[in-house]
Coordinates of C-alpha atoms in Angstrom, one line a residue:
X290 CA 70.5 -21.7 24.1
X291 CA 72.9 -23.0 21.8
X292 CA 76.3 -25.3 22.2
X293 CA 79.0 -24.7 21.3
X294 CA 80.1 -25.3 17.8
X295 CA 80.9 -29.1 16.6
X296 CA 79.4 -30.2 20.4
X297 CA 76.6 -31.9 18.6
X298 CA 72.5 -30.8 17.8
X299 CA 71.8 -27.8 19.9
X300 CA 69.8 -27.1 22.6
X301 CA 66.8 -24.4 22.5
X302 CA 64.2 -22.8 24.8
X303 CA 61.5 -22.9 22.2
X304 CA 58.7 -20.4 21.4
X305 CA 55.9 -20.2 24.3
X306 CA 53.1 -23.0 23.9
X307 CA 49.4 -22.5 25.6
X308 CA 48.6 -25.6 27.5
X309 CA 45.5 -26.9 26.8
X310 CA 45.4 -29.6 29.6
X311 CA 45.2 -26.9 32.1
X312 CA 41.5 -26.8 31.6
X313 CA 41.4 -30.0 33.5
X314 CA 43.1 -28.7 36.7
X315 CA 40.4 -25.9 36.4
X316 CA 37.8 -28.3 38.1
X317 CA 40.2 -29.2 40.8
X318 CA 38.6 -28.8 43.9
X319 CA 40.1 -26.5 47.2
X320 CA 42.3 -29.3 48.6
X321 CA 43.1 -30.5 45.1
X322 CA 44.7 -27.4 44.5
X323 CA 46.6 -26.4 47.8
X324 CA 48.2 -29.7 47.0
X325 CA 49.7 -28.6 44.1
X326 CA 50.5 -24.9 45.3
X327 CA 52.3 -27.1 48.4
X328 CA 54.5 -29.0 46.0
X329 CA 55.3 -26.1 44.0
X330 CA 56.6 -24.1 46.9
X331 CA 60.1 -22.4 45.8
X332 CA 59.9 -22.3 42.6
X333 CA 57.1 -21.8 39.2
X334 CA 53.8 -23.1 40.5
X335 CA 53.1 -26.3 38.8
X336 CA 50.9 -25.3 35.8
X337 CA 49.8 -22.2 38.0
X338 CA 46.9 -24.5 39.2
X339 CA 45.2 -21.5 41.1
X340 CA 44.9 -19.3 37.9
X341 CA 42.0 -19.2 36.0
X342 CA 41.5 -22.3 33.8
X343 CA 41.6 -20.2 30.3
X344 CA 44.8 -18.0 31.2
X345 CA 47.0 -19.8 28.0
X346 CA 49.9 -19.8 30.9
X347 CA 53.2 -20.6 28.9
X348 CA 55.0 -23.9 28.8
X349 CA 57.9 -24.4 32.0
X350 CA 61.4 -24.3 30.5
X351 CA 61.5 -27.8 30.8
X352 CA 58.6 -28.4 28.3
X353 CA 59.7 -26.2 25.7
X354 CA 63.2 -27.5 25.2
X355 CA 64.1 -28.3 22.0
X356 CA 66.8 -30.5 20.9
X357 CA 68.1 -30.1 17.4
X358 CA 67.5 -33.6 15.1
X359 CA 70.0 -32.5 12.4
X360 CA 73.9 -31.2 13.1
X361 CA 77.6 -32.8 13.1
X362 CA 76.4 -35.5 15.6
X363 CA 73.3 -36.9 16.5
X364 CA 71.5 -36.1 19.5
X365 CA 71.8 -37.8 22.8
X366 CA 75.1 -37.7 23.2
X367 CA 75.7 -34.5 24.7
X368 CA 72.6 -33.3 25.3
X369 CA 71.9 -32.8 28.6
X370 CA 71.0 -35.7 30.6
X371 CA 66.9 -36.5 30.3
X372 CA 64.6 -37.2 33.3
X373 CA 63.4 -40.5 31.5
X374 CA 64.4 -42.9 28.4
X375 CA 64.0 -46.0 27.0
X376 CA 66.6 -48.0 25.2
X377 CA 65.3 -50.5 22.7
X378 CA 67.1 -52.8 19.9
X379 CA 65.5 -54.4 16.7
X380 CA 66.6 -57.0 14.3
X381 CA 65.4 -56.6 11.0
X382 CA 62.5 -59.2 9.7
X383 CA 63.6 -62.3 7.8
X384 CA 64.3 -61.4 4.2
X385 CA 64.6 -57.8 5.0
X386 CA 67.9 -56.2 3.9
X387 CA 69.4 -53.1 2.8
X388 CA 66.5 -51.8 0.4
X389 CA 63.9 -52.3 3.6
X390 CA 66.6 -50.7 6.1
X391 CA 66.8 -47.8 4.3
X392 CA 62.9 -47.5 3.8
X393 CA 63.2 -47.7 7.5
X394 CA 65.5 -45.2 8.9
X395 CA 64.0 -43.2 6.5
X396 CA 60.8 -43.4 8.5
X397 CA 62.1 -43.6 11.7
X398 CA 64.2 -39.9 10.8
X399 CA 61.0 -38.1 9.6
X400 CA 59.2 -39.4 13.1
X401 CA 62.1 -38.2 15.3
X402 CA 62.5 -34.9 13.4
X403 CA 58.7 -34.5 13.8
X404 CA 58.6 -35.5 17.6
X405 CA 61.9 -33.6 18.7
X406 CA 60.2 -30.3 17.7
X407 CA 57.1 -30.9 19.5
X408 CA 55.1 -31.8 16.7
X409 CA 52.8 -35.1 16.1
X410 CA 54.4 -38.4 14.8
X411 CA 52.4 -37.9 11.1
X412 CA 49.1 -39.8 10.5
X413 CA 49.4 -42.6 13.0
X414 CA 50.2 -40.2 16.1
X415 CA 48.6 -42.4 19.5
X416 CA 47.9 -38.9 20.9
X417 CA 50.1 -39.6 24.4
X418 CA 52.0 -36.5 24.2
X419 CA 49.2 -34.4 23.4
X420 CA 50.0 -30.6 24.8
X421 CA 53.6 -31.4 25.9
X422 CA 56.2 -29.6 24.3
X423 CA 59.6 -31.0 22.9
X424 CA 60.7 -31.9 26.7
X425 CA 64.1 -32.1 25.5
X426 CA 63.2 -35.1 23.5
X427 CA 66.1 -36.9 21.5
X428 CA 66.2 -40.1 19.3
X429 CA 69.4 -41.5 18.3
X430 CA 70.0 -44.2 16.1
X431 CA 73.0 -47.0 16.1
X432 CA 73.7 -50.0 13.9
X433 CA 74.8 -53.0 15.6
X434 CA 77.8 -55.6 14.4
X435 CA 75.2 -58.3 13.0
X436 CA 73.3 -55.1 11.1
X437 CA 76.1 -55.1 8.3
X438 CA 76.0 -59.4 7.5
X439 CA 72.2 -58.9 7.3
X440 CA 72.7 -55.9 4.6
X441 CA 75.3 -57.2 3.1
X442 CA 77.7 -54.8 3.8
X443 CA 80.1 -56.1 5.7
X444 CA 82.9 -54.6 3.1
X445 CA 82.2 -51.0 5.1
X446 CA 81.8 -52.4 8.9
X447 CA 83.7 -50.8 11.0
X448 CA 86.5 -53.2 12.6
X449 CA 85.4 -50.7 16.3
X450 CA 82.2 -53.2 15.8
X451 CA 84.5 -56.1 16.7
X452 CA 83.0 -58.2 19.7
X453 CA 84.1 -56.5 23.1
X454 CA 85.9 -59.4 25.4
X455 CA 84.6 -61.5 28.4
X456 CA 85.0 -60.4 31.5
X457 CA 84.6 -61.9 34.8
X458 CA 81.9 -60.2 36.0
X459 CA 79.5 -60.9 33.2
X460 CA 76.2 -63.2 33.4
X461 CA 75.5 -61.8 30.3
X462 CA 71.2 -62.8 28.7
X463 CA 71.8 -63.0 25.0
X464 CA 68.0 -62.5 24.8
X465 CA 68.5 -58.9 26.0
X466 CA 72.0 -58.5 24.6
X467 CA 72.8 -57.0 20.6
X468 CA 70.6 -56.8 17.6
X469 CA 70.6 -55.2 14.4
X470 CA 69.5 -52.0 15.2
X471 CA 69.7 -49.4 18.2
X472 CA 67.6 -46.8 19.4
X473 CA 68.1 -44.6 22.7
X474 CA 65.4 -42.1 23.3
X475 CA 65.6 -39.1 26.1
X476 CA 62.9 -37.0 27.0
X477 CA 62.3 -35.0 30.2
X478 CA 58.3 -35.7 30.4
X479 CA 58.1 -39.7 30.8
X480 CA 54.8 -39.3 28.4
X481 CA 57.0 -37.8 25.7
X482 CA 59.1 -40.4 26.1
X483 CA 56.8 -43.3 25.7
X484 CA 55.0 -41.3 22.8
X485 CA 58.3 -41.4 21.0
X486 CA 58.8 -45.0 21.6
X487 CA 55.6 -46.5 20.6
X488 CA 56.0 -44.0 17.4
X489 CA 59.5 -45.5 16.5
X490 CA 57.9 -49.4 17.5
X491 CA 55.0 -48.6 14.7
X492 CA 56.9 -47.4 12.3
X493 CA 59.2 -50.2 12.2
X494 CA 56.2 -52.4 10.8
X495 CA 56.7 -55.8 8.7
X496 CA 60.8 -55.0 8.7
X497 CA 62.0 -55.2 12.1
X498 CA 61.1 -56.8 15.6
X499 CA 61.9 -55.8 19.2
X500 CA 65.1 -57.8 20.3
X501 CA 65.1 -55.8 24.0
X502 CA 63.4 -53.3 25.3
X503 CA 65.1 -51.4 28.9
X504 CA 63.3 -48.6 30.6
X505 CA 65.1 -45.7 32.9
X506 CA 65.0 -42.6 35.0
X507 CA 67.0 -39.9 35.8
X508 CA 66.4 -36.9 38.5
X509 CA 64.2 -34.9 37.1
X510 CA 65.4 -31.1 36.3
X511 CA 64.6 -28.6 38.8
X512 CA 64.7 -31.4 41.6
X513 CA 67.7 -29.8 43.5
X514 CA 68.9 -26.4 44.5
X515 CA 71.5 -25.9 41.4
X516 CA 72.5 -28.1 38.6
X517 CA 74.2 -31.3 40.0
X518 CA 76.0 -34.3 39.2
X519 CA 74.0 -37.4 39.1
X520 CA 73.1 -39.8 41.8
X521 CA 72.5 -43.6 40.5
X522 CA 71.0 -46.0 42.9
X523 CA 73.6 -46.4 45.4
X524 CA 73.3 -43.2 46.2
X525 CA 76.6 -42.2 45.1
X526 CA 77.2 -39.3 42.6
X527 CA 78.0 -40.7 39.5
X528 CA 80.0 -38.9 36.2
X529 CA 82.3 -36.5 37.9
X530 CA 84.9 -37.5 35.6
X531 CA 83.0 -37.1 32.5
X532 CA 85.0 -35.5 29.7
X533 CA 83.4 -31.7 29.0
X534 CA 82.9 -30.4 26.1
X535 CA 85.0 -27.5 27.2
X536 CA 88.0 -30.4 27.1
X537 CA 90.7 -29.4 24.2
X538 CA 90.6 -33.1 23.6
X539 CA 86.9 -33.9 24.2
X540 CA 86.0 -34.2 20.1
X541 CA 88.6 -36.6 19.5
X542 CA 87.9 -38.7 22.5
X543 CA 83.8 -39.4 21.8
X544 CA 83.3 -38.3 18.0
X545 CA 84.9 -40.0 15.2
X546 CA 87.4 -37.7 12.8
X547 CA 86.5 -36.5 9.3
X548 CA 89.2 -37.8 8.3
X549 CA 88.6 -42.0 9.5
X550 CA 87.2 -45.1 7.9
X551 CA 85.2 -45.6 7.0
X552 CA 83.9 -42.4 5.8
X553 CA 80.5 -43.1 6.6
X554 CA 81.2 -42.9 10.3
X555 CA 82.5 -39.0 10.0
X556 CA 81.3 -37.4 12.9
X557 CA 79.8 -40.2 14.7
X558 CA 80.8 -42.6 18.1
X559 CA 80.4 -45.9 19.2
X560 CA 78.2 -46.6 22.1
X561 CA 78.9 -49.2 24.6
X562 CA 75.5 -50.7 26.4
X563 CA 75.4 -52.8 29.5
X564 CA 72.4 -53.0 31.5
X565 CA 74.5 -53.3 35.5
X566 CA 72.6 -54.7 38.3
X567 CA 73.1 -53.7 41.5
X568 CA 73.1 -55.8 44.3
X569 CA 71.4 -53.5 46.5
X570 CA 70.8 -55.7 49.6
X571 CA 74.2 -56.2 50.1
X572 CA 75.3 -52.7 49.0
X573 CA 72.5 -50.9 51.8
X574 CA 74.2 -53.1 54.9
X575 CA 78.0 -51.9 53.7
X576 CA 78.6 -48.9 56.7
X577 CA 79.4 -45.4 55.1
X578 CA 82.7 -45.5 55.8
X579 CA 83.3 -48.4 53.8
X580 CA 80.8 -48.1 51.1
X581 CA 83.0 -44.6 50.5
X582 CA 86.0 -46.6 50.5
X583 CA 84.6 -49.1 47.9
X584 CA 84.2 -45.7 45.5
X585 CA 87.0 -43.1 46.5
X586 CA 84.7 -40.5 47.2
X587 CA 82.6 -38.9 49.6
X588 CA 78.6 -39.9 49.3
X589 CA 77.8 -36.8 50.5
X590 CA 79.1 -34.4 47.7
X591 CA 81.5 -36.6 45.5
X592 CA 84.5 -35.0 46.8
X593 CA 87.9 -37.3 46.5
X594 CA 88.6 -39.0 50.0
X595 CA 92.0 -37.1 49.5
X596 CA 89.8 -34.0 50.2
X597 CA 88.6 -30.9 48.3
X598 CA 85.4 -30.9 46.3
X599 CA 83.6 -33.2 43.9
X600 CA 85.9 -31.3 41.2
X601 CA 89.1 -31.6 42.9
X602 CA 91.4 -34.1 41.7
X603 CA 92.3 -36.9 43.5
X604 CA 95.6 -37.0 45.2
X605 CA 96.5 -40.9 44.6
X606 CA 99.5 -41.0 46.5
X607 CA 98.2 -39.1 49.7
X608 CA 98.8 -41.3 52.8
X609 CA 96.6 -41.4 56.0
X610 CA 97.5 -41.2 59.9
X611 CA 97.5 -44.9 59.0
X612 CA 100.4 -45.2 56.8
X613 CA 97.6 -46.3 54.6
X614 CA 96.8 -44.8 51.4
X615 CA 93.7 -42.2 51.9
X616 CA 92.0 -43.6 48.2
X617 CA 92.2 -47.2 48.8
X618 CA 93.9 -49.2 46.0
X619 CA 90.9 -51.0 44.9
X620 CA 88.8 -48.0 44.8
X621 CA 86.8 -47.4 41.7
X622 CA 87.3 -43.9 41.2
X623 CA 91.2 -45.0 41.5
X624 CA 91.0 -48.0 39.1
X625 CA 88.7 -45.7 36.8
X626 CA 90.6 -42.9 36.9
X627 CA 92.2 -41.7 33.0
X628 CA 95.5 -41.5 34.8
X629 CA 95.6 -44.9 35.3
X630 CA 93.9 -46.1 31.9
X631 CA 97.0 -44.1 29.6
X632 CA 94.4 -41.9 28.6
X633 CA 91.2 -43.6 28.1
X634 CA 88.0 -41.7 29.1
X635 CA 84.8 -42.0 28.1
X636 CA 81.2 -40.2 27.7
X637 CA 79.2 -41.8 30.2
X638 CA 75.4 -40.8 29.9
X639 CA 73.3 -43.4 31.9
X640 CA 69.7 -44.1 33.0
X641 CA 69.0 -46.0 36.5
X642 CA 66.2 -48.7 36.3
X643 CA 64.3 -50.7 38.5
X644 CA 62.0 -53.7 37.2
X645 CA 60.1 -54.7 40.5
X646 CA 61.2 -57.8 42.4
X647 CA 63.9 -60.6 40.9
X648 CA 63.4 -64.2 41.8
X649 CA 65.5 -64.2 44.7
X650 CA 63.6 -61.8 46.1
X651 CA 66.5 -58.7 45.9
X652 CA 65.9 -55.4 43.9
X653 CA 66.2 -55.9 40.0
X654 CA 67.3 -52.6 39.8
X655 CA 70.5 -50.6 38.5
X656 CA 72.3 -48.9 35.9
X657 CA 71.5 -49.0 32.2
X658 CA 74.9 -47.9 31.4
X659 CA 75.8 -46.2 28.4
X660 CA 79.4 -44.7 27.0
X661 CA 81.0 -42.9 24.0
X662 CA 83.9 -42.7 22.7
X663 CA 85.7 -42.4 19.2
X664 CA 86.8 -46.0 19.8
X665 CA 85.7 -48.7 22.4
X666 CA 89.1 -50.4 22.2
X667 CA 90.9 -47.2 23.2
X668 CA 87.8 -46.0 25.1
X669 CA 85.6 -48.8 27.4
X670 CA 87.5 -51.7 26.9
X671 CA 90.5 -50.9 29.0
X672 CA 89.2 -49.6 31.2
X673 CA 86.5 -52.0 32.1
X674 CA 89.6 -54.8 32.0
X675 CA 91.5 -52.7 34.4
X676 CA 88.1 -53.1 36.8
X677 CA 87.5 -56.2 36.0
X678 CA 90.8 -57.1 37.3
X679 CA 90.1 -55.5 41.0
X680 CA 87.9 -53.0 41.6
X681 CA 86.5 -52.9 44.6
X682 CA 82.7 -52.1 43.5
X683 CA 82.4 -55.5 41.1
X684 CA 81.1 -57.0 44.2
X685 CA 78.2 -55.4 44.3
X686 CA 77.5 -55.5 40.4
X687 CA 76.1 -57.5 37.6
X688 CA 76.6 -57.5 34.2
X689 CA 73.7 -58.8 33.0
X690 CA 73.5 -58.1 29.0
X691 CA 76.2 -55.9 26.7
X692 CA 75.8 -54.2 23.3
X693 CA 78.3 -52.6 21.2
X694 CA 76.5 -50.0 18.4
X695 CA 78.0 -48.0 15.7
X696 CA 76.3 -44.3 15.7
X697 CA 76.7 -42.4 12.7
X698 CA 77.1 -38.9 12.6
X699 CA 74.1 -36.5 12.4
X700 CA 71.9 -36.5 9.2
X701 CA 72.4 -32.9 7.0
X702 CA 68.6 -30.8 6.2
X703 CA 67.2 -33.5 3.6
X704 CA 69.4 -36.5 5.1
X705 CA 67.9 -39.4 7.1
X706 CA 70.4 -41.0 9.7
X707 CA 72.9 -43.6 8.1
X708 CA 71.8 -42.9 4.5
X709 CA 75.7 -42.1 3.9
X710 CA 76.0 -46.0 4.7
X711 CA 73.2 -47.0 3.4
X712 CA 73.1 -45.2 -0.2
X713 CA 77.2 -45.1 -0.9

């Protein structure tokens, strides 16, 4: 299935693929096997673990999905959200500059091409994703503001790169925060995903290091009944708002115009990182009634607390019995809202995460947040001022480290991604 046009790489259900793994679950024993039938109940039998061994059954929808490495905009930015991803920054080696970022992202394009169709990662392939399709695999690639001194081309940075501002509720790590370069990779299968992150690791070689690495998860598709909105951690549905691409305005909101500077950045976005803990102790012993309060919305299906469904929208003036206003003033889907930003919206397209225990013995777990827009100043940075000045939900969160990435557009057949930077 294709989008629609200028909405970014396109999305396919790819040519049928025999699984070759499926000879293992041949020597599955009887129990082995009712397991899986048990789990499968409802919909496609998990790899049709009671055929015979040899039967070449097809790839699941969700294997075979293909996401398209070249077009307007890169992929992974409205692409569908992915069960799994990693998001990992680089700086580039000492004495590395333009010449060895080019070589590069030159690399690293040829790898992603190769792995978002499915195919191996070239001569050094690890082998992790042998017999998985595409899985809906995407790589994108951003520049971050220290990227341009370290090339030397500061002349053509854009000034969207500018530091975001403080805010209160930041404890940001500078360890785990910035760097050079940005990668964000999506998959569906969580062995895909890794596959395409230890590919991209390799290939950066002698001319870049890891600055931060962050893991996450999504539902996985096919989990509920019908296509949903997200849940994150808290339990609450999250992205209701999200601009659609449907939205007359939605292109000039996330994707930079033909027509800006600099020129380089036709058809790309900025993407705004913050890796949010959640302070779920504290969160889990808030009643229902309040923790709905703290949002705006109902947990149970996202609907606005001024009634309706999740897609209704909210009624901000609507008074209760009370005399109290229904969506409390400090509400995050209030303060959040574009009607009270002038305007600003942005593409939000997170992961959860959970990394085990913290010191303090609470859940270091929450949301590795990630928005686009055609402009962070006009985009994230009002509205995250507006929060920071009361919302409700800062309580429970914690801004633990930020990055701020320029994305360039997607690369033409024959391109590599930023070579209209990197070679103008």
């Amino acid at each position: 299935m294709s989008e629609s046009k200028n909405s970014g790489p396109a999305v396919t259900s790819g040519p049928s693929l025999d699984i070759s793994r499926r000879k293992l679950l041949g020597t599955v024993g009887a129990a082995g096997v009712a397991g899986v039938a048990l789990g499968a109940a409802g919909g496609a039998a998990a790899y049709a673990a009671v055929e015979a061994p040899d039967s070449g059954t097809a790839l699941t929808a969700v294997g075979a999905t293909e996401v398209m490495f070249h077009g307007k905009h890169q992929a992974g930015i409205t692409t569908p959200l992915q069960a799994g991803g990693h998001l990992i920054a680089f700086d580039l080696a000492p004495g590395a500059g333009r010449k060895e970022a080019a070589a590069l992202l030159r690399r690293w394009s040829a790898t992603a091409k190769s792995l978002m169709a499915g195919e191996p990662a070239g001569g050094t392939d690890t082998g992790v994703a042998l017999d998985a399709g595409p899985c809906s695999l995407s790589v994108t690639f951003g520049f971050g503001h220290s990227f341009f001194d370290r090339t030397q081309l500061t002349d053509r940075r854009p000034v969207q790169l500018d530091p975001l501002p403080d805010f209160s509720s930041d404890q940001l790590d500078p360890q785990r925060s910035g760097g050079d370069l940005w990668v964000q990779i999506g998959a569906d299968d969580a062995l895909v995903a890794f596959h395409a992150l230890r590919a991209i690791q390799q290939d950066a070689g002698s001319a870049a290091k890891v600055r931060w690495q962050m893991n996450g998860f999504n539902r996985a598709p096919g989990a509920t009944k019908k296509p949903m909105t997200a849940r994150n951690l808290m339990g609450q549905i999250d992205g209701t708002g999200n601009p659609k691409p449907s939205d007359a305005d939605f292109e000039q909101r996330i994707f930079v115009p033909d027509t800006a500077q600099p020129a380089w950045m036709a058809g790309g976005s900025y993407a705004v990182v913050r890796r949010i803990r959640m302070l779920l102790n504290t969160w889990e012993k808030l009643p229902l009634p309040e923790q709905e309060k703290v949002i705006g919305r109902k947990k149970s299906d996202g609907s606005p607390l001024s009634g309706g469904t999740e897609t209704t929208k909210m009624q901000l003036d609507k008074f209760g019995p009370d005399g109290k206003l229904v969506i409390p003033e400090n509400a995050h889907a209030r303060i959040a809202a574009p009607e009270q930003n002038g305007g600003a919206a942005m593409l939000r397209r997170a992961f959860s995460y959970h990394d085990g225990i913290a010191a303090d013995g609470t859940p270091d777990a929450g949301l590795l947040f990630v928005c686009w827009q055609a402009d962070p100043l006009k985009g994230f940075v009002p509205v995250q001022r507006k929060l920071d000045r009361g919302d409700a939900l800062s309580a429970f969160l914690r801004h633990e480290a930020s990055g701020l990435f320029a994305v360039p557009g997607g690369p033409k057949p024959g391109e590599y991604v930023g070579q209209r930077l990197l070679e103008s």
